[in-house]
Coordinates of C-alpha atoms in Angstrom, one line a residue:
X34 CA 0.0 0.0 0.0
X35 CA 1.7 3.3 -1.0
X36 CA 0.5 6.7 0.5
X37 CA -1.1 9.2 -2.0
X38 CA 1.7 11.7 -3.7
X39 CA 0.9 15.1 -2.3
X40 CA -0.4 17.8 -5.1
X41 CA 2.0 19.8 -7.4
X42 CA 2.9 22.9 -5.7
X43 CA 5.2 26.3 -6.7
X44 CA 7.5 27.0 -4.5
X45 CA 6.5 28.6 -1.3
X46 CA 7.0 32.3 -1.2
X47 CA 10.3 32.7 1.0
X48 CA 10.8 33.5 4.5
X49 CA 12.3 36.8 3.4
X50 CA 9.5 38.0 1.9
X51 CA 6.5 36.4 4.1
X52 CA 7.8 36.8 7.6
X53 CA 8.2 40.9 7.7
X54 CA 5.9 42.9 10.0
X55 CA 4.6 44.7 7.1
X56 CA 3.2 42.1 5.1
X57 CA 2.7 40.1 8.2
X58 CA 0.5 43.1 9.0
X59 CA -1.3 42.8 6.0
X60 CA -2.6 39.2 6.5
X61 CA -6.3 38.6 5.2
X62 CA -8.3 35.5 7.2
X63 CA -8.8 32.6 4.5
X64 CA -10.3 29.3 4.5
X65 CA -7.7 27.6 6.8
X66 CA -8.2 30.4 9.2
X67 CA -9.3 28.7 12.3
X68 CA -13.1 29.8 12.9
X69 CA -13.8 28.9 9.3
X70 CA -12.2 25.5 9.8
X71 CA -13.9 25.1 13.0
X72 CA -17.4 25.9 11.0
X73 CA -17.0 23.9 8.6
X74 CA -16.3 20.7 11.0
X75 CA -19.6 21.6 13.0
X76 CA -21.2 21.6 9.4
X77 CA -19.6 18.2 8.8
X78 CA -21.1 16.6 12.1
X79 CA -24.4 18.6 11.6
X80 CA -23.9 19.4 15.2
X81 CA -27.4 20.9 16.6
X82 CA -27.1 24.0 19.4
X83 CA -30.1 23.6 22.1
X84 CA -30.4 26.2 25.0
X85 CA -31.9 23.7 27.7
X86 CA -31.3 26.9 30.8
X87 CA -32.5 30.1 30.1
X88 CA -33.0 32.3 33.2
X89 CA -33.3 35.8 31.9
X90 CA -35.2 38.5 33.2
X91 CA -37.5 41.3 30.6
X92 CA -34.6 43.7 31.0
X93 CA -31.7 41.1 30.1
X94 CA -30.2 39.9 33.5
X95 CA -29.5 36.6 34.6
X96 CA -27.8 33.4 32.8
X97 CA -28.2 31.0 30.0
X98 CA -27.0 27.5 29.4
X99 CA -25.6 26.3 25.3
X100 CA -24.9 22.8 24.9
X101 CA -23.9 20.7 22.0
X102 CA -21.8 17.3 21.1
X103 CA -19.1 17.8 18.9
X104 CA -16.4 15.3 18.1
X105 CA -18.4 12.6 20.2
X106 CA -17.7 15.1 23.5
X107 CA -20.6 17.3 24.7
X108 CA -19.6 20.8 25.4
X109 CA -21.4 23.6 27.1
X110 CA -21.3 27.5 27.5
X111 CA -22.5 29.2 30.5
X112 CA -23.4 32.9 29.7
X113 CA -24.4 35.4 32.3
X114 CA -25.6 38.6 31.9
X115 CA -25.1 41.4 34.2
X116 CA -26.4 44.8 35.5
X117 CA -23.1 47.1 34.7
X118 CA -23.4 50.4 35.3
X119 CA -22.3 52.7 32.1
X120 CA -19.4 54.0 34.2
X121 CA -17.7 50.6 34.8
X122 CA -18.0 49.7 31.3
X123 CA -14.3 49.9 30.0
X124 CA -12.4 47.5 27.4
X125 CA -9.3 48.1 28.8
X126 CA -7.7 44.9 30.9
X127 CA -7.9 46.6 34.1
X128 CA -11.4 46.9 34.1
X129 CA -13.2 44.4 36.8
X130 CA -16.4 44.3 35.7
X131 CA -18.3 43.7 32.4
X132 CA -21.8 43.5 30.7
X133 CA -21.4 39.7 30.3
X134 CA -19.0 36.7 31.4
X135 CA -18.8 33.1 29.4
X136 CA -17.5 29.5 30.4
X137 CA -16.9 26.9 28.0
X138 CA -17.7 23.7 30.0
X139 CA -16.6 20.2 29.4
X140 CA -19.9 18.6 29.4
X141 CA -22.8 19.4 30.8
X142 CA -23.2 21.1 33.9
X143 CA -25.8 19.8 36.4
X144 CA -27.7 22.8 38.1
X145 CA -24.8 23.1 41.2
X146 CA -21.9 23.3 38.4
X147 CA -24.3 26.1 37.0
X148 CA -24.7 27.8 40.5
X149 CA -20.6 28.0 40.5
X150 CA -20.1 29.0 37.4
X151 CA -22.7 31.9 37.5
X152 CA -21.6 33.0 40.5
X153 CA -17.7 33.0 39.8
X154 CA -17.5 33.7 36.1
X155 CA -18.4 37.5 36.6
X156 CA -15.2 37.5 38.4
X157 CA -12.8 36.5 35.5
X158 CA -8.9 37.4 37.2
X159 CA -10.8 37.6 40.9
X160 CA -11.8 34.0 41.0
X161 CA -10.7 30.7 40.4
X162 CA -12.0 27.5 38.5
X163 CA -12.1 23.9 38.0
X164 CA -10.2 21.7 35.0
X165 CA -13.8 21.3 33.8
X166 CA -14.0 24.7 32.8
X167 CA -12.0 24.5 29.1
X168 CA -12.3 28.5 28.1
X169 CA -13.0 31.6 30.5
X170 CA -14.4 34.8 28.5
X171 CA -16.4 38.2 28.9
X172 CA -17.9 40.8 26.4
X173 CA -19.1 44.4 26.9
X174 CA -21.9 45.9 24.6
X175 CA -21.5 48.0 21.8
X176 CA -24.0 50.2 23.7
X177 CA -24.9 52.5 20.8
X178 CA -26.1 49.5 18.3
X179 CA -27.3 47.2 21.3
X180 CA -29.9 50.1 22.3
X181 CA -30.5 50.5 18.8
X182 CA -31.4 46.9 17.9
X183 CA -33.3 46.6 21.2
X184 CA -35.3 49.5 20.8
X185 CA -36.0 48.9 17.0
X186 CA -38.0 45.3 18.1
X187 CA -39.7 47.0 20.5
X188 CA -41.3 49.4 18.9
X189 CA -42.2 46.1 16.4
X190 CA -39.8 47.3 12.9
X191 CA -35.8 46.2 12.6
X192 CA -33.3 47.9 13.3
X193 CA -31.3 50.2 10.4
X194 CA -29.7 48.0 8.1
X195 CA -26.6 50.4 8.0
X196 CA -26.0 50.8 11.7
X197 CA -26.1 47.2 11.5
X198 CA -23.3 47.1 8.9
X199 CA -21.0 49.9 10.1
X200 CA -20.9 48.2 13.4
X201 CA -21.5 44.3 13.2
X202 CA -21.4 42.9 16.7
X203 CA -23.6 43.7 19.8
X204 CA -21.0 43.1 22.2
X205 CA -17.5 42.5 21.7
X206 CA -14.7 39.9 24.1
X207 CA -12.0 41.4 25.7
X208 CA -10.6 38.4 26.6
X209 CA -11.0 35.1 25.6
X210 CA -8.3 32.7 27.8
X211 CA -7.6 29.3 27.6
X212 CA -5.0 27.1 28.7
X213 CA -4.6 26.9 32.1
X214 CA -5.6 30.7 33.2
X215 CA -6.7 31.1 36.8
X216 CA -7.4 27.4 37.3
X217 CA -9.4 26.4 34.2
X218 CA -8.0 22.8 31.7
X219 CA -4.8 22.8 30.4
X220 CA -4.9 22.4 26.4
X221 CA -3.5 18.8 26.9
X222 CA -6.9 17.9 28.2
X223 CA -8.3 18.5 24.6
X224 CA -5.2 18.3 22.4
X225 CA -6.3 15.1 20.8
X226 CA -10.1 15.5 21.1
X227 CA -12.0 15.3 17.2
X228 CA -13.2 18.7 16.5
X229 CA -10.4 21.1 19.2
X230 CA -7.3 19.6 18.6
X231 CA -6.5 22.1 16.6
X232 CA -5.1 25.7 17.4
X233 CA -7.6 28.2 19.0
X234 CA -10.2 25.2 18.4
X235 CA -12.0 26.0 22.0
X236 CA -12.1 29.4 21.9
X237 CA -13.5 30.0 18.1
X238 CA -16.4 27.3 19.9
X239 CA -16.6 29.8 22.6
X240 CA -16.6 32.9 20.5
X241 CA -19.2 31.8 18.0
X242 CA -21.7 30.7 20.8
X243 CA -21.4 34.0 22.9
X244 CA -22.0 35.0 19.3
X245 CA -25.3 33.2 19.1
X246 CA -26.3 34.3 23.0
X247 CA -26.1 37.5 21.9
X248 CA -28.6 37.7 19.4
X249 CA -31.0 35.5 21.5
X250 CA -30.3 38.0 24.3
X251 CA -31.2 40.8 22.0
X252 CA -33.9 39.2 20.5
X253 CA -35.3 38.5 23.9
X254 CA -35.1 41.8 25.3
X255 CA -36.7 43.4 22.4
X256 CA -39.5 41.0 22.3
X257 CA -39.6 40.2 18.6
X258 CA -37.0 38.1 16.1
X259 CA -34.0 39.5 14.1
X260 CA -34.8 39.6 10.7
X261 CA -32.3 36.6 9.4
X262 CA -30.2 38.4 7.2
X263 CA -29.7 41.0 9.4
X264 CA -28.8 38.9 12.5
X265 CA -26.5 36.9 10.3
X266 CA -24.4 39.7 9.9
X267 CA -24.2 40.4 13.7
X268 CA -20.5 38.7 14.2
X269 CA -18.6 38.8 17.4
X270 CA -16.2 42.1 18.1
X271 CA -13.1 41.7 19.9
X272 CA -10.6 44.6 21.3
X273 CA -7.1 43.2 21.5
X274 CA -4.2 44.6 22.6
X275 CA -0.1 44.6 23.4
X276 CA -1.5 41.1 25.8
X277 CA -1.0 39.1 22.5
X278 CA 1.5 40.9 20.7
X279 CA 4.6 38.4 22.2
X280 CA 2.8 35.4 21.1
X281 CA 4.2 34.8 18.1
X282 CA 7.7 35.7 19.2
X283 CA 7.8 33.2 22.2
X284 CA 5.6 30.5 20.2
X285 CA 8.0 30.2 17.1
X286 CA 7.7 26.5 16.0
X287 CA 3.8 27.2 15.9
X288 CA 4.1 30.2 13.8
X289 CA 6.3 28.2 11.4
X290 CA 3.5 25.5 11.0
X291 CA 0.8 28.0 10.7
X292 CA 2.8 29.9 7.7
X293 CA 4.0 26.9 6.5
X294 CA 0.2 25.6 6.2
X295 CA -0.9 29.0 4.3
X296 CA 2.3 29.2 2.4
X297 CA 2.2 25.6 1.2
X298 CA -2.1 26.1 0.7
X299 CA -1.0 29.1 -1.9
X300 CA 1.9 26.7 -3.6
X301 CA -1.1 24.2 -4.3
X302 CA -3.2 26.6 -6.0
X303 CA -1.1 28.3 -8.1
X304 CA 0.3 25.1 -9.7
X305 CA -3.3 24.7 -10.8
X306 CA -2.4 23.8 -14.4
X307 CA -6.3 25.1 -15.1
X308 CA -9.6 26.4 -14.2
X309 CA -13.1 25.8 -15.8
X310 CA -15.8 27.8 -15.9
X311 CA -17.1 26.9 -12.6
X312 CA -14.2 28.0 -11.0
X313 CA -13.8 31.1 -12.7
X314 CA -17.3 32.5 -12.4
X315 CA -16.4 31.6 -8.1
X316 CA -13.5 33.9 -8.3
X317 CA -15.2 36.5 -10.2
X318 CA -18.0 36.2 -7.4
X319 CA -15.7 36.6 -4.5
X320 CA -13.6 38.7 -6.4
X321 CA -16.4 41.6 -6.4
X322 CA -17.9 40.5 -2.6
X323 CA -14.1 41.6 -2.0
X324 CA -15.0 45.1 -3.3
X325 CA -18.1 44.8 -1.6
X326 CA -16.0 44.6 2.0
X327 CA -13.9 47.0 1.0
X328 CA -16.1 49.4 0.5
X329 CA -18.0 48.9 3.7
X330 CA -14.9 49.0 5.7
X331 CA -14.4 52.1 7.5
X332 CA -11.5 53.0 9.9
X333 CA -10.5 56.3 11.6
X334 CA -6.5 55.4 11.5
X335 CA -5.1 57.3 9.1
X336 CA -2.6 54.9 8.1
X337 CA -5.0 51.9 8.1
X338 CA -7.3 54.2 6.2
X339 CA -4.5 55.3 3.7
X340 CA -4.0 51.3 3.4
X341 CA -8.2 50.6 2.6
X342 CA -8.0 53.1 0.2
X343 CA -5.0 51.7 -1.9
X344 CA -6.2 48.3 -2.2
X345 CA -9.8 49.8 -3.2
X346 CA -8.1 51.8 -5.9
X347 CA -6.0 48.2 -6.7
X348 CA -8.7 45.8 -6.9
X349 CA -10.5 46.6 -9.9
X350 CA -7.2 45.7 -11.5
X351 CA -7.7 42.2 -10.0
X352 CA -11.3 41.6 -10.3
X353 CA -10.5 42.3 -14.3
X354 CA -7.5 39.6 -13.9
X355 CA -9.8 37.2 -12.3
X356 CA -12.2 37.7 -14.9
X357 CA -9.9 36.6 -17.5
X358 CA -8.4 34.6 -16.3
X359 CA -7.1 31.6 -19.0
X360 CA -4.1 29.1 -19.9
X361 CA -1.6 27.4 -17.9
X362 CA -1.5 27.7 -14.3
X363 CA -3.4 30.9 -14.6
X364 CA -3.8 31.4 -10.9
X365 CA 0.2 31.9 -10.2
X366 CA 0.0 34.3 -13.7
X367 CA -2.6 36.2 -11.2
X368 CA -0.2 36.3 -7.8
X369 CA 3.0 36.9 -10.3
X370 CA 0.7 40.0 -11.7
X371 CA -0.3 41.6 -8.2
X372 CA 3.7 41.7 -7.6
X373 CA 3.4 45.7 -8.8
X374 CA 0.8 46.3 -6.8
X375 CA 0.3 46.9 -2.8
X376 CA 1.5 44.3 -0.4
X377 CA -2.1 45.0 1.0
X378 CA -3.3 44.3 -2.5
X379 CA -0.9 40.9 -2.4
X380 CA -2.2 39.6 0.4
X381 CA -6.0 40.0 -0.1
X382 CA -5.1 38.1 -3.6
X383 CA -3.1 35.1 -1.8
X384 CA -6.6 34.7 0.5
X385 CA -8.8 34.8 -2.4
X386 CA -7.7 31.9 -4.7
X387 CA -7.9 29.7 -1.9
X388 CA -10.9 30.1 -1.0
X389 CA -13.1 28.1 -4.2
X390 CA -10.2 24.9 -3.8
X391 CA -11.5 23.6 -0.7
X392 CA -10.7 19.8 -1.4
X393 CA -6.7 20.6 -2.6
X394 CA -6.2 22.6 0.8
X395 CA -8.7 22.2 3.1
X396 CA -7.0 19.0 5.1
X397 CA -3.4 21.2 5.9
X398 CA -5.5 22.8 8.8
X399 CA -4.6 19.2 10.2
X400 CA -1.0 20.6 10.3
X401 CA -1.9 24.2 12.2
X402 CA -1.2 22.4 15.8
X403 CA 2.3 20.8 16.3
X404 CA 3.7 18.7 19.1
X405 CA 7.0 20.0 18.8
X406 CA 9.0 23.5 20.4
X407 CA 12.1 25.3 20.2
X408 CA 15.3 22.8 21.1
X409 CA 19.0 23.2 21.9
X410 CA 21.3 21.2 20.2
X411 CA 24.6 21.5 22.1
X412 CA 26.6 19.2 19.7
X413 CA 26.1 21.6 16.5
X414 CA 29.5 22.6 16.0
X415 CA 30.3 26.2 16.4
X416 CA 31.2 27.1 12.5
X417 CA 28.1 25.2 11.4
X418 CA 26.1 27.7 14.0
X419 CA 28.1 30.7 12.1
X420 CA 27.2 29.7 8.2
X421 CA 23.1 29.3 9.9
X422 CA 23.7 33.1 11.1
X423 CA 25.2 33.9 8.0
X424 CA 22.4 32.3 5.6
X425 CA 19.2 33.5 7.8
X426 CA 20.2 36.4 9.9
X427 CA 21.3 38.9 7.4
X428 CA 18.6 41.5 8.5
X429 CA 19.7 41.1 12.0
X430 CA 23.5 41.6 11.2
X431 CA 22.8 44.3 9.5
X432 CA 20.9 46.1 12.0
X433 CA 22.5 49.1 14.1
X434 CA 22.4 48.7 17.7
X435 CA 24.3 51.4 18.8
X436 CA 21.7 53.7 16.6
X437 CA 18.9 55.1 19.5
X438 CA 16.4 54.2 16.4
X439 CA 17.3 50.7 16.6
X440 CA 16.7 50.3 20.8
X441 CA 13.9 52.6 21.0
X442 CA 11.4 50.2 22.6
X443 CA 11.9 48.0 25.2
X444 CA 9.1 44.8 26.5
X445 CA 8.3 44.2 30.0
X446 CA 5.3 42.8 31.2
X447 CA 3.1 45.1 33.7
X448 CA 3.4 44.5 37.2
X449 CA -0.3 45.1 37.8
X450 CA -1.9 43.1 35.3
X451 CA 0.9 40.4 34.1
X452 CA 0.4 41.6 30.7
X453 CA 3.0 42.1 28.1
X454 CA 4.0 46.6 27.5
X455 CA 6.3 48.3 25.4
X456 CA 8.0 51.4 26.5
X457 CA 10.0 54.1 25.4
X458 CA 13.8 52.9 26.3
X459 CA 15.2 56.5 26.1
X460 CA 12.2 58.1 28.5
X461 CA 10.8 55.8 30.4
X462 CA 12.3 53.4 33.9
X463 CA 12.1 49.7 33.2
X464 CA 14.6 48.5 31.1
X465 CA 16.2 46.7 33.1
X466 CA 13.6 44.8 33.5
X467 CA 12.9 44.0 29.7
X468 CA 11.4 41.0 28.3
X469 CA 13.9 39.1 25.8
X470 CA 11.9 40.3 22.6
X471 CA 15.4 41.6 20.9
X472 CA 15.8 38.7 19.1
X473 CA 17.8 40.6 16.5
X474 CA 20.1 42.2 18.9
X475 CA 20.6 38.9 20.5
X476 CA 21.7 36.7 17.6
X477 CA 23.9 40.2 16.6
X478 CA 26.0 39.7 19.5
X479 CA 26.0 35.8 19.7
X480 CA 27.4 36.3 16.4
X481 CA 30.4 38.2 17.7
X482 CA 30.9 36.2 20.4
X483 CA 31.2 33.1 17.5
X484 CA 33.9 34.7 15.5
X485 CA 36.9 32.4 16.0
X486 CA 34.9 29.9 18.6
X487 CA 35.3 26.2 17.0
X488 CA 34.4 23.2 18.5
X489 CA 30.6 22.4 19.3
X490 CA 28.5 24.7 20.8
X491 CA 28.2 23.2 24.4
X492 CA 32.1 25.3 24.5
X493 CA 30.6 28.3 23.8
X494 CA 28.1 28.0 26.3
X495 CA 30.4 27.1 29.1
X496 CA 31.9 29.9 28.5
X497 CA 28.7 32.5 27.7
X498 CA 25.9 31.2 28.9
X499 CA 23.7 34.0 28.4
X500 CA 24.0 33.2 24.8
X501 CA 21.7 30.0 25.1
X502 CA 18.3 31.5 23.7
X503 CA 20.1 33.0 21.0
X504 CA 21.9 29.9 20.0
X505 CA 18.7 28.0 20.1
X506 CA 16.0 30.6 18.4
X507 CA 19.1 30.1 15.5
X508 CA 19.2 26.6 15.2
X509 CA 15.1 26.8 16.1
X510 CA 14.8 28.5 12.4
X511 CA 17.4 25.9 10.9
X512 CA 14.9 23.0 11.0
X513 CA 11.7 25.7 10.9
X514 CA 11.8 28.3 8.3
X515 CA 8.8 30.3 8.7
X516 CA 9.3 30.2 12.8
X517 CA 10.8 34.3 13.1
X518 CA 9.8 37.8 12.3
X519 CA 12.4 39.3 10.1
X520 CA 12.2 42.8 11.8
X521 CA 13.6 44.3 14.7
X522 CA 11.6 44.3 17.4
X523 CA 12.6 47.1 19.7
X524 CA 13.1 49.6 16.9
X525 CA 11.3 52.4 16.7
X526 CA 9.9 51.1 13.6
X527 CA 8.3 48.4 14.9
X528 CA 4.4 48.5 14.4
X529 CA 3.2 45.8 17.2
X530 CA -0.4 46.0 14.9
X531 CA 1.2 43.8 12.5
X532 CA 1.6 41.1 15.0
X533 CA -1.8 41.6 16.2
X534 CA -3.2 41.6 12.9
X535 CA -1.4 38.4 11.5
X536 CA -2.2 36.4 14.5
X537 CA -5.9 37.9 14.4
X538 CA -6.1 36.7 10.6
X539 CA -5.0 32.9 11.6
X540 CA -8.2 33.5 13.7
X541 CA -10.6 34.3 11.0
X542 CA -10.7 38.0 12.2
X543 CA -12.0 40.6 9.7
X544 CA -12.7 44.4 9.8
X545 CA -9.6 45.8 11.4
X546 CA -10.2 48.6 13.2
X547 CA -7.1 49.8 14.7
X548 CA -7.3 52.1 17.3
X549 CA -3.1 52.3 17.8
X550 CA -0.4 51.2 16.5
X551 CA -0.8 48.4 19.7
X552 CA -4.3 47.9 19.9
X553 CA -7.2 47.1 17.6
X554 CA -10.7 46.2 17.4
X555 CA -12.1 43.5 15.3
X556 CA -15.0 41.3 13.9
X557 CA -15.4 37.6 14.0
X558 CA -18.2 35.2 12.6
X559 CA -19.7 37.9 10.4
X560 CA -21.9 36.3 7.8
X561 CA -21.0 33.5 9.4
X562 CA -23.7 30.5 9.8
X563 CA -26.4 31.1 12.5
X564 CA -27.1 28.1 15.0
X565 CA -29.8 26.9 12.7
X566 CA -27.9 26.8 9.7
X567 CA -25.3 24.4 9.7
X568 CA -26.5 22.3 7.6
X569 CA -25.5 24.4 5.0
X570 CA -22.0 24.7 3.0
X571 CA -20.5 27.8 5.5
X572 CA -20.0 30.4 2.3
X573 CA -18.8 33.7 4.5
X574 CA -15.4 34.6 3.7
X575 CA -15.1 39.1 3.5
X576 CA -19.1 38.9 3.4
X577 CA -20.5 41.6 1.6
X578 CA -23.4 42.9 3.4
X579 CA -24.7 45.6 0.2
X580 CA -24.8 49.4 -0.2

């Protein structure tokens, strides 16, 4: 028995070019983001929702129990609804207190599991839970659009398409944690469990059913139904910050897979040696719902805006390539032709082709989670570890240290809150308390420390210890290609939106709304399915919601 030969493929775009902040920064979600793969494996199972607790009062107070079986595991989220003053409500991570608070449940809770959870989940950071509690979460309203929507039913008409549109999510998270925060399962309870062994897997569950308990809260407290189409485009927001900036700095092996998953999901399509009519006529429909987003997506940050704008004056230029599209591997002529435009422009183009080529690409999200991290190979011998530094590091080398530019920023992680900050190196205490996010600067001197070392690298380290994380991100992005940013990241260059963004995009994020350069706000599940409708093909990527 002989395995199946993989599909052609192109060559994967390099490292060089993929792994910089600004591209990084201008990541589009696709089909292998993880909400959409998470949909469509709900789809799969034809998993139903049902809403066995709800315990709601007329003006929206109390809690509200989810459940469904996924993966041959029943799962359940707990949702309670608070009284919050309008002066308590705050995104930022200090706050204490929020409109609503979530936990995803392994199983389902009897009615004193319930009684805990409702009375500790409004606590988040205060209190502590069990290993039975998989994902801990909260949301405040989008006050403006909730009262809106609420009223609107009341008064027995629906709310204002637009206002619907320009905002598209009655509350947004501002934390969604998993993993072992403040008491709740470790991953490895779930890492091999069909359905959330993937990356993220729990908390896109979590996200799309606070999702759905919004509009039934809404619904509820308005006393009539959503209009359908209007509801499905009520996603999810989310208001991220500098909290997961450092994530894909200290998780490097994982960002390797993820790129390598997109990268090599790209490398499939464009050695497409054809494309029917079918095919065509699915670009050229996502190809204009493209424009359609763009249109609709409004930002107040100049340079984000500045960005939006480009890649609207771009795309017709695609959309008329798309339609045209003919002859051999037409779909790498396409990439090859966006080269002279936008990176911005690049990017949305790299999502799009995946998106009509489900069977070539859909089964890499299998590769998204790896077992394996960064490792230290003390044997390497020292001139091997100098040619590694020489091939890969260039941009590193080449940076100046000794320029204030360069060393302008400097990671710590607050002292109040345990979340990571940047400062201002040249204005600001702290320093000497940095987080080890130079990674640049660090291989820079490793490197002059090398010159002249032989022997293995275990000699060197006898000597300079302090040189071991350096040595081992090195030989980390040996064996993982795709595993570092290519930037310097304590420059004053350094945009920590562009991590946010590209890590945001894995999720299936969409509407980028930064606020900063380090924080942003976000939509999830737009046009995404609805609890009643997944029996149908999930069809949502940059929906298109009309003028």
């Amino acid at each position: 028995m002989f395995d199946t030969p993989p599909p052609p493929q192109m060559p994967l775009r390099p490292p060089s070019q993929v792994m910089r902040l600004r591209r990084m920064g201008a990541s589009f979600p696709t089909r292998l983001s993880f909400l959409p793969t998470l949909l469509r494996r709900l789809s799969s199972e034809a998993v139903t929702v049902a809403r066995p607790v709800w315990e709601i009062d007329a003006d929206g107070f109390g809690h509200a129990v989810y459940t469904l079986r996924l993966g041959g595991h029943d799962y359940a989220l707990v949702a309670v609804s608070n009284d919050l003053p309008p002066e308590a409500r705050t995104d930022r991570v200090i706050a204490t207190a929020w409109d609503t608070a979530y936990v995803l449940y392994d199983g389902i809770p009897d009615a004193t599991e319930i009684a805990r959870i409702v009375t500790t989940a409004p606590l988040q950071e205060a209190a502590r839970f069990t290993p039975r509690d998989l994902i801990l979460s909260r949301a405040n309203k989008s006050v403006r659009l909730w009262d809106h929507v609420t009223e609107a039913l009341r008064e027995g008409s629906q709310p204002d398409a637009s206002a619907v549109r320009d905002t598209g999510y009655l509350m947004r998270t501002t934390a969604v944690y998993g993993n072992g925060k403040f008491g709740i399962a470790d991953r490895v309870a779930i890492e091999d469990r069909p359905g959330l062994s993937g990356p993220f897997m729990a908390e896109m569950l979590t996200v799309w059913l606070i999702r759905g308990f919004t509009h039934d809260l809404a619904e509820h407290v308005g006393g009539a139904k959503l209009d359908r189409a209007l509801k499905r485009q009520l996603g999810i927001g989310n208001a991220t910050g500098l909290g997961m900036a450092p994530f894909l700095v200290s998780h490097p092996v994982l960002l390797d897979a993820w790129m390598q998953v997109r990268e090599t999901a790209i490398a499939r399509v464009r050695a497409i040696p054809a494309i029917g009519h079918d095919e065509r006529a699915a670009l050229v429909r996502l190809a204009d719902r493209a424009a359609g987003h763009l249109a609709q997506w409004k930002v107040a940050d100049p340079i984000a805006d500045a960005r939006i704008e480009t890649l609207r004056a771009e795309w017709p230029v695609v959309q008329e390539a798309v339609a045209a599209l003919t002859g051999p591997t037409p779909l790498d002529g396409l990439i090859k032709l966006t080269e002279r435009l936008s990176v911005d422009t690049q990017e949305l183009t790299a999502a799009l082709i995946l998106e009509p080529f489900g069977p070539l690409v859909d089964g890499l999200a299998d590769c998204m989670a790896t077992p394996f991290g960064p490792r230290l190979d003390p044997a390497m011998a020292c001139g091997s570890l100098r040619q590694v530094i020489a091939r890969d590091w260039g941009w590193a080398l080449e940076t100046d240290f000794t320029s204030a530019h360069e060393t302008a920023r400097f990671w710590y992680v607050s002292e109040e809150k345990l979340e990571p900050r940047l400062g201002d190196r040249h204005a600001e205490p702290g320093a000497d308390r940095e987080s080890p996010l130079d990674i640049a600067r660090q291989v820079q001197s490793l490197s002059h420390y090398l010159e002249g070392m032989e022997g293995p690298v275990s000699s060197l380290l006898a000597h300079y210890p302090q040189h071991r994380s350096a040595i081992r991100r090195v030989q980390t992005l040996d064996r993982h290609p795709y595993a570092e940013i290519r930037d310097n990241l304590i420059g004053e260059g350094c945009l920590p939106i562009d991590m946010l963004r590209c890590k945001l995009a894995f999720f299936g994020a969409a509407r980028f709304d930064p606020k900063s350069d380090r924080w942003t706000r976000i939509t999830l599940a737009q046009g995404a399915p609805l609890f009643d409708e997944l029996d149908q093909a999930p069809d949502w990527w940059l929906p298109d919601f009309g003028p």
